[in-house]
Coordinates of C-alpha atoms in Angstrom, one line a residue:
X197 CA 7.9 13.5 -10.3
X198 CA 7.1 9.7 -10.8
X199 CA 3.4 11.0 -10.5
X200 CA 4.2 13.1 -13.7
X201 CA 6.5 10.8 -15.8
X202 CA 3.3 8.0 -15.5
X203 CA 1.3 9.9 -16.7
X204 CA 3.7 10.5 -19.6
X205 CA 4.7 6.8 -20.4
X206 CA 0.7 5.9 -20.3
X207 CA 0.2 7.6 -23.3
X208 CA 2.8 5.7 -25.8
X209 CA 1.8 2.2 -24.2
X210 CA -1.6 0.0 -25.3
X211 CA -3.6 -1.3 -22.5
X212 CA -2.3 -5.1 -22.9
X213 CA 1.5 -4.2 -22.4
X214 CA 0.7 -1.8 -18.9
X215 CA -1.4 -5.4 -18.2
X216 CA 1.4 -7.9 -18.3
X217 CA 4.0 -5.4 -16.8
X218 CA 2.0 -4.4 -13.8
X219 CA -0.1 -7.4 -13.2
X220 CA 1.8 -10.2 -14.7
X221 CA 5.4 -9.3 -14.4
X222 CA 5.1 -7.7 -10.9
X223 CA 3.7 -10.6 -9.9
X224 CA 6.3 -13.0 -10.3
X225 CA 8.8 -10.2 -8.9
X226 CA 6.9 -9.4 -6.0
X227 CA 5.9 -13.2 -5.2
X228 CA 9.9 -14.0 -5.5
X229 CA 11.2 -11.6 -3.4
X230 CA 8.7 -12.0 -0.5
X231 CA 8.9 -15.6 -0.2
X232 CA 12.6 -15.4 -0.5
X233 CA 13.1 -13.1 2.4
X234 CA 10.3 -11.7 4.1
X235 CA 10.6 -14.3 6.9
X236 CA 14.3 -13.5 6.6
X237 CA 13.4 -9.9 7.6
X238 CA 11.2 -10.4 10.6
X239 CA 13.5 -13.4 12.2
X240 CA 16.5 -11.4 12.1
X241 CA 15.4 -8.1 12.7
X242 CA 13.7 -9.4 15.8
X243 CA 16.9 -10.1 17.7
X244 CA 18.3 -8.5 20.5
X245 CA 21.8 -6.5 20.8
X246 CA 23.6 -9.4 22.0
X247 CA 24.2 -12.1 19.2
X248 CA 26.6 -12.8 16.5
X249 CA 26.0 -11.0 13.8
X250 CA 28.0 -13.0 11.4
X251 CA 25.6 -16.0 11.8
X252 CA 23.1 -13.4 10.9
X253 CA 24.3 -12.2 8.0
X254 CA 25.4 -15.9 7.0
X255 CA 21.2 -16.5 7.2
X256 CA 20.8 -13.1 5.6
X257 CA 22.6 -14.6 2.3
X258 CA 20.5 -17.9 2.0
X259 CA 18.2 -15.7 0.6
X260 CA 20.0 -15.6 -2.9
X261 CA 20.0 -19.2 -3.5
X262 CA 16.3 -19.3 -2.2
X263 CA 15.7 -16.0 -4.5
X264 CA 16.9 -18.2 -7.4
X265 CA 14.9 -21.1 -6.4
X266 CA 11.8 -19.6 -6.2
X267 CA 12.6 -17.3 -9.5
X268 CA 13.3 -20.5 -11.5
X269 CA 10.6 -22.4 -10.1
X270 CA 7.9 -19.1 -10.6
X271 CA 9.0 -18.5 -13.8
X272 CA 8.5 -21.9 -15.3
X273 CA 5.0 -21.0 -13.8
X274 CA 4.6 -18.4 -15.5
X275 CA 5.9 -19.2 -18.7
X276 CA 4.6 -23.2 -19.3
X277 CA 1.4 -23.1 -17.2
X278 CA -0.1 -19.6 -17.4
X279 CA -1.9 -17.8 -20.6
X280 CA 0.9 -16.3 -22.5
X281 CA 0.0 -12.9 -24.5
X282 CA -0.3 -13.0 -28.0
X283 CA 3.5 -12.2 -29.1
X284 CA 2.0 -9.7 -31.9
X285 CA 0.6 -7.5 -29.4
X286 CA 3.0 -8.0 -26.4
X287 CA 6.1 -9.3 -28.1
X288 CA 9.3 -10.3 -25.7
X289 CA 6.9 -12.0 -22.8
X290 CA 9.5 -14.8 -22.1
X291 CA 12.0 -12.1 -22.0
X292 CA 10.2 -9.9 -19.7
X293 CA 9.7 -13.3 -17.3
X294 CA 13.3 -14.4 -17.3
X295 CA 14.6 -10.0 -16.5
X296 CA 12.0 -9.8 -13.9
X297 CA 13.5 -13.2 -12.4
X298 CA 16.9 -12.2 -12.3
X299 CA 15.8 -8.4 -10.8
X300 CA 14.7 -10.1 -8.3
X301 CA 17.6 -12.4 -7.4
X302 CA 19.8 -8.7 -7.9
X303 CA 17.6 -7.4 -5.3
X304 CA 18.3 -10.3 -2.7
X305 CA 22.3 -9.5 -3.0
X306 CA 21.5 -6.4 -0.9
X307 CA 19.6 -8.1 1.8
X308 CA 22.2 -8.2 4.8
X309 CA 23.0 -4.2 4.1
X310 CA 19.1 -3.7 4.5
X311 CA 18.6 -5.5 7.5
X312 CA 22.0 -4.0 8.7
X313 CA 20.9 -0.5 8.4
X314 CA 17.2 -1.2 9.2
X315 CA 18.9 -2.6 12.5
X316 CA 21.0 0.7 13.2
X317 CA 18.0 2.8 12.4
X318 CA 19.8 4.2 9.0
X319 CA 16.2 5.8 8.0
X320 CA 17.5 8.0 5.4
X321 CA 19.7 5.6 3.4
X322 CA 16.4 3.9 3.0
X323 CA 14.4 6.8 1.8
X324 CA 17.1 8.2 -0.3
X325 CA 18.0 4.6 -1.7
X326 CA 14.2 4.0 -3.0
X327 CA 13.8 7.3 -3.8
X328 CA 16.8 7.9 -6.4
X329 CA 16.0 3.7 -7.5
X330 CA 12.0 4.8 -8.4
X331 CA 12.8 8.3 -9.9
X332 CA 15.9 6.5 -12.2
X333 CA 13.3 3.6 -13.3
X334 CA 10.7 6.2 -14.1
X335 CA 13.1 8.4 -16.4
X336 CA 14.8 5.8 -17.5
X337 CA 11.4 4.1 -19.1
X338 CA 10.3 7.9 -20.3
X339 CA 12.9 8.1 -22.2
X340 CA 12.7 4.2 -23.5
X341 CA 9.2 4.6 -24.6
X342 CA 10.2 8.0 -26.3
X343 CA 13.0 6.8 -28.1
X344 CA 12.5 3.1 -28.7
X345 CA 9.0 2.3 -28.4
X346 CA 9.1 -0.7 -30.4
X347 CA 11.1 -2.6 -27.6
X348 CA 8.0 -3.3 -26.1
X349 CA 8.8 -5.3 -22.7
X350 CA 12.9 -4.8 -22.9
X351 CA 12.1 -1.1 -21.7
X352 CA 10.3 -2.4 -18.6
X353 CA 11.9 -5.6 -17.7
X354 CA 16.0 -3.7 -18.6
X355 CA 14.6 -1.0 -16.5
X356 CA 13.7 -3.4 -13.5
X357 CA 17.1 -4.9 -13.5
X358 CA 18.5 -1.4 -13.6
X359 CA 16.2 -0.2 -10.0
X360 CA 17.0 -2.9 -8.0
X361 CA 21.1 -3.0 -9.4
X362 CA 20.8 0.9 -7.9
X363 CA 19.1 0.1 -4.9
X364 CA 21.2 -2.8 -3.9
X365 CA 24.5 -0.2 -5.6
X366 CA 22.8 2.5 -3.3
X367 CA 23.7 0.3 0.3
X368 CA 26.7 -1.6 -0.9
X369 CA 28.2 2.4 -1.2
X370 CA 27.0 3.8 1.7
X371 CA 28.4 1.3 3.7
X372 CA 31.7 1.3 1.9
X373 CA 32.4 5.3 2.3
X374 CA 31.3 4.6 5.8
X375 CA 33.3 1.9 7.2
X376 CA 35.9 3.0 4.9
X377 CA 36.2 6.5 6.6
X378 CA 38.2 7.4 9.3
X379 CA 35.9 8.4 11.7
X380 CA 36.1 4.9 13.9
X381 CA 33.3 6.2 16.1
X382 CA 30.6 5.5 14.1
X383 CA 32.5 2.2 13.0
X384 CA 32.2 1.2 16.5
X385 CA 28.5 1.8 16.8
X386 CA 28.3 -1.6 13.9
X387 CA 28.9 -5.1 14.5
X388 CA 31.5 -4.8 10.9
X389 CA 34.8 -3.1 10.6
X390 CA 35.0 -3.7 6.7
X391 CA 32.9 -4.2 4.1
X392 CA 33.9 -7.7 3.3
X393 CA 32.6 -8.8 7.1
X394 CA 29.1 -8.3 5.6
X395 CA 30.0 -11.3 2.9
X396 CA 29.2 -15.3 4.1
X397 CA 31.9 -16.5 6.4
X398 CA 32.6 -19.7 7.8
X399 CA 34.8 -20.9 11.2
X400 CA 35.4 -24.5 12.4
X401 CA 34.8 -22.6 16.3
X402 CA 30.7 -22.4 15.9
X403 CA 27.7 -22.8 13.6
X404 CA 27.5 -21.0 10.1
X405 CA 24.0 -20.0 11.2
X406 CA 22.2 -19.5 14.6
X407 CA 19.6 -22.0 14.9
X408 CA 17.5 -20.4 17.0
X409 CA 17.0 -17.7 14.2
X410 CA 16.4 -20.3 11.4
X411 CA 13.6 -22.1 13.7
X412 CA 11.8 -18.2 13.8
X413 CA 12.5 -17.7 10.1
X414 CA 10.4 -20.9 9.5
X415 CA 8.1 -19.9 11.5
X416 CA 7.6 -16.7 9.6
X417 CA 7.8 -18.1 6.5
X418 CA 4.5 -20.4 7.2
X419 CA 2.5 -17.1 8.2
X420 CA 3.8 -14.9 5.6
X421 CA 2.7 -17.5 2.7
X422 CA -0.4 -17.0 3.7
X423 CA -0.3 -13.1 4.0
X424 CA 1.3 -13.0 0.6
X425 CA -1.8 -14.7 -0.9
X426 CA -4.0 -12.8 1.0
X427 CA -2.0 -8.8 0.0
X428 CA -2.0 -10.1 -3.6
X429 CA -5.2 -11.8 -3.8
X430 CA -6.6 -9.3 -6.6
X431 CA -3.3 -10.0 -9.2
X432 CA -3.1 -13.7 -8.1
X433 CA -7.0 -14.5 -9.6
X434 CA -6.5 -12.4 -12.6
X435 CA -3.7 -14.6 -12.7
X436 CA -4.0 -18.1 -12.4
X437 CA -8.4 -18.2 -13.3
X438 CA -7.9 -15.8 -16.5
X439 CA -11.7 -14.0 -15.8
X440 CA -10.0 -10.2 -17.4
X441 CA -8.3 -10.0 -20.3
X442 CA -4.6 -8.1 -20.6
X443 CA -5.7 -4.6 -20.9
X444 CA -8.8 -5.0 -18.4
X445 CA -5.9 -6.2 -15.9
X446 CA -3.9 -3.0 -16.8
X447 CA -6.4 -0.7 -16.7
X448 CA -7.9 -1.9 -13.3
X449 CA -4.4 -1.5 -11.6
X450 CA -3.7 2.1 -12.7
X451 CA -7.2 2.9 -11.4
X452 CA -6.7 0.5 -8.1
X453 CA -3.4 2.9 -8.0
X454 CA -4.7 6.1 -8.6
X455 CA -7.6 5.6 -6.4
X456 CA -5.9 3.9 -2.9
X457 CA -3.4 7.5 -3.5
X458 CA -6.0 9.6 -1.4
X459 CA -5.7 6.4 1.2
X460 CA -1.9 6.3 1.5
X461 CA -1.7 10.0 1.3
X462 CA -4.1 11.6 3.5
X463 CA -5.6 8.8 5.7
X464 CA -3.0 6.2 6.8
X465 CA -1.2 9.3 8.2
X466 CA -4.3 9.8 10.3
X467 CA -4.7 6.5 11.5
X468 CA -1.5 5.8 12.4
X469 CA -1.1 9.3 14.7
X470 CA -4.3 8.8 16.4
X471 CA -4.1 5.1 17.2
X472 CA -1.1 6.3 18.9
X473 CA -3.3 8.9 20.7
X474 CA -5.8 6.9 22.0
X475 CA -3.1 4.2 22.8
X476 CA -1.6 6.4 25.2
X477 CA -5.5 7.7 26.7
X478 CA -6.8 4.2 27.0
X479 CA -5.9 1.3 29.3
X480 CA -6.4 -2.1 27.5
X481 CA -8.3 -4.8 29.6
X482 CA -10.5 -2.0 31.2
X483 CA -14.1 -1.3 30.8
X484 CA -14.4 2.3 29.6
X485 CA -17.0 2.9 33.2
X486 CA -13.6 1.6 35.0
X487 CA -11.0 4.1 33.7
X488 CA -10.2 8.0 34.3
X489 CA -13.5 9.5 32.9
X490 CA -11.3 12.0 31.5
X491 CA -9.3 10.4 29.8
X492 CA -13.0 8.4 28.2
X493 CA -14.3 11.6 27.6
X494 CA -11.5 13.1 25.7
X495 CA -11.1 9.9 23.8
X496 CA -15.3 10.1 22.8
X497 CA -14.5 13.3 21.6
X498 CA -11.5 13.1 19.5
X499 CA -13.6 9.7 17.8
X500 CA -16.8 11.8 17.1
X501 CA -14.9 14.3 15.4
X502 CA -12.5 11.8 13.2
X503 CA -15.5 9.9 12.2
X504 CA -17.2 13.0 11.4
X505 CA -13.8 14.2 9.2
X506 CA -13.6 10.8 7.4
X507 CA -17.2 11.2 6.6
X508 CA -17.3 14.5 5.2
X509 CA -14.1 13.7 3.3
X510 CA -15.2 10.0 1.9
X511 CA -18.3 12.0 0.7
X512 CA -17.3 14.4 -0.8
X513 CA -14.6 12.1 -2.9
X514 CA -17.3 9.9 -3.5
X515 CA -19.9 12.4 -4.7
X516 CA -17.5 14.5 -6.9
X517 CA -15.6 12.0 -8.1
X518 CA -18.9 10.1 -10.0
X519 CA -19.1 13.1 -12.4
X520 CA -15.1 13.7 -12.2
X521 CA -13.7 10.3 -12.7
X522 CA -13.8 10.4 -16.5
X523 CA -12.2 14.1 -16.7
X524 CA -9.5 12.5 -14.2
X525 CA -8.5 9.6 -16.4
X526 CA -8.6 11.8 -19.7
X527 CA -6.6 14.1 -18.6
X528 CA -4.1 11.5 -16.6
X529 CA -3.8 8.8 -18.9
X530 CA -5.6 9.7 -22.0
X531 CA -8.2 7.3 -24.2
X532 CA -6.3 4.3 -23.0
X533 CA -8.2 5.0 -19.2
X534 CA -11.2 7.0 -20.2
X535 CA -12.5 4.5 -22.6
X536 CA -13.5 0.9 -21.4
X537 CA -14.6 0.5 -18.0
X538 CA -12.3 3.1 -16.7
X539 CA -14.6 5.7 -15.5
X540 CA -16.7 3.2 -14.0
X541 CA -13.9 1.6 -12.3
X542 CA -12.7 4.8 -10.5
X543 CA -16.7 5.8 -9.7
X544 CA -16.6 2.5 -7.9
X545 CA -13.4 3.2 -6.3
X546 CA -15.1 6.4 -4.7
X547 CA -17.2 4.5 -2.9
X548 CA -14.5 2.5 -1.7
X549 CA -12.4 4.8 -0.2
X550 CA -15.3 6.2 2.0
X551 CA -15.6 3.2 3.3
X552 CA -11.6 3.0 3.5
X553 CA -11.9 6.5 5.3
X554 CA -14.4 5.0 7.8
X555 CA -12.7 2.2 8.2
X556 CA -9.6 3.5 9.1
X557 CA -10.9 5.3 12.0
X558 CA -12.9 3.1 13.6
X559 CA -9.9 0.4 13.1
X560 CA -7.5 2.5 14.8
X561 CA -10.2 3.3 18.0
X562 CA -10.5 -0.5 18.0
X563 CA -7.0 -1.8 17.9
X564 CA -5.9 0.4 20.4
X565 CA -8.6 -0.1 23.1
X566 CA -9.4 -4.0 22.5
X567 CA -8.1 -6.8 24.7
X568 CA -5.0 -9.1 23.7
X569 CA -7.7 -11.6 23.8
X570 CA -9.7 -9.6 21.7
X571 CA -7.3 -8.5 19.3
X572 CA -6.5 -12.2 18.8
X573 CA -10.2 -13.6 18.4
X574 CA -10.3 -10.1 15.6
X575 CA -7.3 -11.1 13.6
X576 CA -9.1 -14.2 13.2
X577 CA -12.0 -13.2 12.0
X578 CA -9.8 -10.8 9.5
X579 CA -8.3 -14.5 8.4
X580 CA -11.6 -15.7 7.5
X581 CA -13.0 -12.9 6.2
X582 CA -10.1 -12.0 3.5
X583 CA -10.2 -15.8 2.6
X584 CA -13.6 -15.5 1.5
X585 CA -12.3 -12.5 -0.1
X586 CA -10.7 -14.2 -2.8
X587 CA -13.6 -16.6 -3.6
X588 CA -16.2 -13.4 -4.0
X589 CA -13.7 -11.8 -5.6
X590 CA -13.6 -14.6 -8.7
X591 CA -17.4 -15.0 -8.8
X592 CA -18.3 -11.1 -9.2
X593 CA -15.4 -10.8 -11.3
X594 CA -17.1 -13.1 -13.2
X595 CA -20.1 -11.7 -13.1
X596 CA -19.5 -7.8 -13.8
X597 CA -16.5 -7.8 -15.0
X598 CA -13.5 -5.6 -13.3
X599 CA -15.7 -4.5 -11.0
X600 CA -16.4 -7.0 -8.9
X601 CA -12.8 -6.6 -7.5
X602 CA -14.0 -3.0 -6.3
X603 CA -17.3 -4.9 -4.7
X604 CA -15.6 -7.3 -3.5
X605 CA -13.5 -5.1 -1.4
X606 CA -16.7 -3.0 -0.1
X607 CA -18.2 -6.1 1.3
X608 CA -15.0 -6.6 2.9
X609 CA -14.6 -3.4 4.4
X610 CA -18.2 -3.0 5.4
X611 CA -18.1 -6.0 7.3
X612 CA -15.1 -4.6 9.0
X613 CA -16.4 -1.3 9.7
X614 CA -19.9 -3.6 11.3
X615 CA -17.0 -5.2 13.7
X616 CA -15.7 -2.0 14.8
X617 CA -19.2 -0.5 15.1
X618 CA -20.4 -3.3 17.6
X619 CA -17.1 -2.8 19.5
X620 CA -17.0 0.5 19.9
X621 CA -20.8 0.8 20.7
X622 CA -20.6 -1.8 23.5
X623 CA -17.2 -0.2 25.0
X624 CA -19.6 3.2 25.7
X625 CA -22.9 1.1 26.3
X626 CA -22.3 2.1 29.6
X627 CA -21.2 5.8 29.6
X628 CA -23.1 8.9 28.7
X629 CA -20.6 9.4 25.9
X630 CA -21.8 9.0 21.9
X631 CA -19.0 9.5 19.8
X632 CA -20.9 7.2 16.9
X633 CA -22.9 10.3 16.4
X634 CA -20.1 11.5 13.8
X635 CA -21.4 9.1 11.7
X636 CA -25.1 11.2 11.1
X637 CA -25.3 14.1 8.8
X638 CA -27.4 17.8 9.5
X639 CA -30.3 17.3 7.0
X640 CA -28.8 20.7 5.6
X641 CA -25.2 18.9 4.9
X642 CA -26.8 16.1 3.5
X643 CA -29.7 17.8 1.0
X644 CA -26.3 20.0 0.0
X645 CA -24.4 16.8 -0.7
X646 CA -27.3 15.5 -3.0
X647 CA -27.9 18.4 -4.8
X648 CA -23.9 19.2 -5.7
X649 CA -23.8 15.1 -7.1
X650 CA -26.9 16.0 -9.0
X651 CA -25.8 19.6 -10.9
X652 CA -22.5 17.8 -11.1
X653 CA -24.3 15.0 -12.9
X654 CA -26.0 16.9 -15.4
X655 CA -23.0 19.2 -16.0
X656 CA -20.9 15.5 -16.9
X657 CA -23.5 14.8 -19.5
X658 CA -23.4 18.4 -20.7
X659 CA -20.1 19.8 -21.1
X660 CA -17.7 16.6 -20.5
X661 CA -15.3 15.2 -22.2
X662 CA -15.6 15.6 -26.1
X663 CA -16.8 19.1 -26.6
X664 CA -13.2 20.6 -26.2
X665 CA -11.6 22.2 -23.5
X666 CA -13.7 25.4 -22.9
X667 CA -16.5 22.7 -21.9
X668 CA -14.1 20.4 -19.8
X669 CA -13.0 24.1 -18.1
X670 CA -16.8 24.8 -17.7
X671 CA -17.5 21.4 -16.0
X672 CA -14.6 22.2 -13.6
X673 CA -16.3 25.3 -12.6
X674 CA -19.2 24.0 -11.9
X675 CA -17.2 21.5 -9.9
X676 CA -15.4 23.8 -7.8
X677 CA -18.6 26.0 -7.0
X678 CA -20.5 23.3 -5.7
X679 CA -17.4 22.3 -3.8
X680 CA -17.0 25.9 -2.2
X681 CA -20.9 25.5 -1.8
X682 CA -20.4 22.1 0.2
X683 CA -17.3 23.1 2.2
X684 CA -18.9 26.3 3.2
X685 CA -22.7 24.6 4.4
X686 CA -20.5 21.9 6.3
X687 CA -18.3 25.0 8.1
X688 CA -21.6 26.5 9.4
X689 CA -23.3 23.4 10.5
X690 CA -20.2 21.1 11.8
X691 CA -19.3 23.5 14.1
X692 CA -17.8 20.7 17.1
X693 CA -15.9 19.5 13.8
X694 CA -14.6 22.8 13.2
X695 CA -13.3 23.6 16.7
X696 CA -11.4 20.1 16.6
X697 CA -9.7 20.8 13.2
X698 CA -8.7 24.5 14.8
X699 CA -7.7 22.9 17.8
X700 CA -5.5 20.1 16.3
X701 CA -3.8 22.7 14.2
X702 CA -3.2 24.8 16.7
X703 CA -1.8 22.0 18.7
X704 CA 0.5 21.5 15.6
X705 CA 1.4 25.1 15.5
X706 CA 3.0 25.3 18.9
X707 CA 4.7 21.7 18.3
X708 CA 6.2 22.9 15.3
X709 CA 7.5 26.4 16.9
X710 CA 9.1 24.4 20.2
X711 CA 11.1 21.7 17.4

């Protein structure tokens, strides 16, 4: 639904305005709220059963006064030291800075009823609270941009204070009804009685806070600085070095969006269930010539055939979506994303998110058999490697453009994927097993993969995209029969890949029947 309601607002919105708000405005919303509690999060939800969880919440509601620190502090930032827009073309900027602010200060009041229920394991308050919070901001702004366009960043920044005054509304009720019900069993599962326990309290008979718990909270705080430099590197040097304009910032993040949806959607789920597979297969400190050779061999197996997967899938994104990408953004976003360095954006991102596929699965091989010594000596080599991130990112950004954000992360992610490599190589040096050998292509597969990016080439610069929609229709045709053409050649030739897929669906078959 939010999917659909994007693509709506896109088309009443210039490229400059979907800049600031995304880039710009998130920013300083997202920057505010992690430094403000982020450390608050992992110090306190890191705690065992037995501790007071008054003191808790007492630390839980320093967040607000830190929230309006770093919210006043941020937004003189962003308001006295950073490039403000032109007011004729985004009008209301200091407005938007000062609502962004205070949404994120809104979202801080709810902080002890999210650690609270993250504690208890009250999964589905969090799903249904962020759901209904997204879907609202998303109609809400529909309708906004429908009916009062000319509010410009009010619509955006009115309807950030309204998603996090529903999200923090969302807990505050939950936990009302349910400690307000009489039903004292679940009551007795919390460490609250009322709703008013969950407010700051203070008694002469011990400390407002526990210590120990502030120490780890400043502990987490100096790491997750860091981090949140390193997540947001992309947004933080279009920020503060100015190398894009507004609407090449805007445009750049609904492509970085629109590509990384394939990545959240269809191959983080893989990752995460089979690094829990071969988790459970390997032993960690072992050689793989000094553990169960079944277990090795199963575990070679199940590699070979999700590198193979990731392969097949990051090439066929990345061949089809060269001569799809402009088609995509036409028909998602309209002009605003398929003129400009749109297209070429999202033909980069292709390539990307093969590697990303890659990546993924050799990642979540490595992770799960590597050493703690290992993992450490990798996680610091990820340190160094995403801090150079952020200086290749500002001199290829400089040098093509948008782009060089979208390179800059290939480099990344193929030196990543060269790490895992080596590992994974020298872990079966040893053992008759080969499971990099997903990674080649039949001759067959491949000339078929070539020759569907070249007739989908030609058909792009042919029939797409301003000949009407009979051509646009024609192009996807062609699309889809060299896609049936490619899926079919890589059926009759990957036929170990094959058996795997009909394996682990069968597998998920009889799960599903005995749930």
């Amino acid at each position: 639904m939010t999917f659909v309601l994007n693509a709506f607002i896109l088309r009443f919105l210039s490229k400059e305005i979907v800049g600031i708000v995304n880039v710009r405005l998130t920013l300083l919303y997202s920057t505010t709220v992690f430094l403000a509690r982020e450390a608050f999060r992992k110090a306190c939800l890191s705690g065992g059963a037995q501790r007071d969880w008054s003191q808790t919440l007492n630390l839980l509601w320093l967040t607000v006064p830190l929230g309006v620190f770093w919210s006043l502090f941020l937004g003189w930032v962003w308001l006295k030291l950073l490039e403000v827009p032109d007011p004729d073309v985004v009008p209301h900027y200091g407005t938007g800075v000062v609502l962004f602010g205070l949404s994120a200060v809104v979202e801080l009041l709810g902080e002890p009823f999210w650690v609270l229920a993250q504690a208890h394991m009250f999964i589905r308050l969090k799903v249904i609270a962020e759901s209904l919070s997204v879907i609202l901001r998303s109609v809400l702004i529909a309708l906004l941009v429908l009916w009062l366009p000319h509010l410009g960043l009010y619509i955006f920044s009115l309807a950030q204070l309204f998603y996090t005054a529903v999200l923090v509304l969302c807990y505050v009720f939950y936990f009302t009804k349910l400690l307000s019900s009489p039903e004292s069993i679940r009551q007795q599962t919390l460490p609250v009685s009322r709703i008013t326990d969950l407010l700051p309290s203070v008694t002469g008979s011990r400390a407002f806070v526990n210590w120990k718990e502030a120490k780890l909270t400043w502990s987490f705080f100096k790491q997750s600085f860091l981090k949140q430099i390193l997540t947001e590197g992309e947004r933080y040097v279009m920020t503060f070095f100015n190398i894009l304009n507004f609407g090449d910032q805007g445009v750049y993040d609904i492509v970085n969006n629109l590509g990384s949806l394939v990545a959240r959607l269809i191959f983080q789920p893989v990752e995460e269930s089979f690094y829990l597979f071969f988790a459970k297969v390997l032993e960690r400190e072992k050689d793989a010539t000094l553990q169960k050779q079944e277990d090795i061999a199963v575990a070679a197996a199940v590699l070979e055939s999700l590198l193979k997967l990731a392969l097949l899938a990051g090439l066929t994104i990345t061949v089809f979506g060269f001569a799809y990408s402009h088609l995509a953004l036409d028909i998602y976003g309209g002009t605003m994303l398929s003129s400009g360095s749109g297209p070429v954006l999202l033909r980069s991102y292709c390539l990307y998110v093969l590697l990303l596929a890659i990546n993924g699965v050799t990642e979540c091989f490595t992770f799960a058999a590597m050493s703690k010594e290992e993992v450490d000596r990798y996680n610091f080599m990820m340190l160094a490697l995403s801090s150079s991130f952020l200086v290749l990112s500002y001199l290829l950004t400089r040098w093509c453009g948008s782009v060089g954000f979208i390179l800059a992360n290939c480099f990344n992610m193929g030196i990543r994927i060269t790490q895992s490599l080596c590992f994974i190589h020298h872990y079966y040096l040893g053992s008759p097993h080969k499971p990099l050998a997903g990674l080649h292509l039949t001759p067959t597969l491949f000339g078929v993969f070539a020759l569907a990016g070249g007739i989908t080439g030609i058909s792009e610069v042919f029939l797409c995209c301003d000949r009407g929609w009979p051509a646009r229709l024609a192009h996807i045709a062609v699309g889809v029969f060299c896609l049936g053409v490619t899926l079919g050649t890589a059926f009759l030739t990957e036929t170990k890949l094959i058996h795997f897929l009909r394996t682990q669906l069968g597998v998920s078959r009889l799960t599903g029947k005995m749930t």
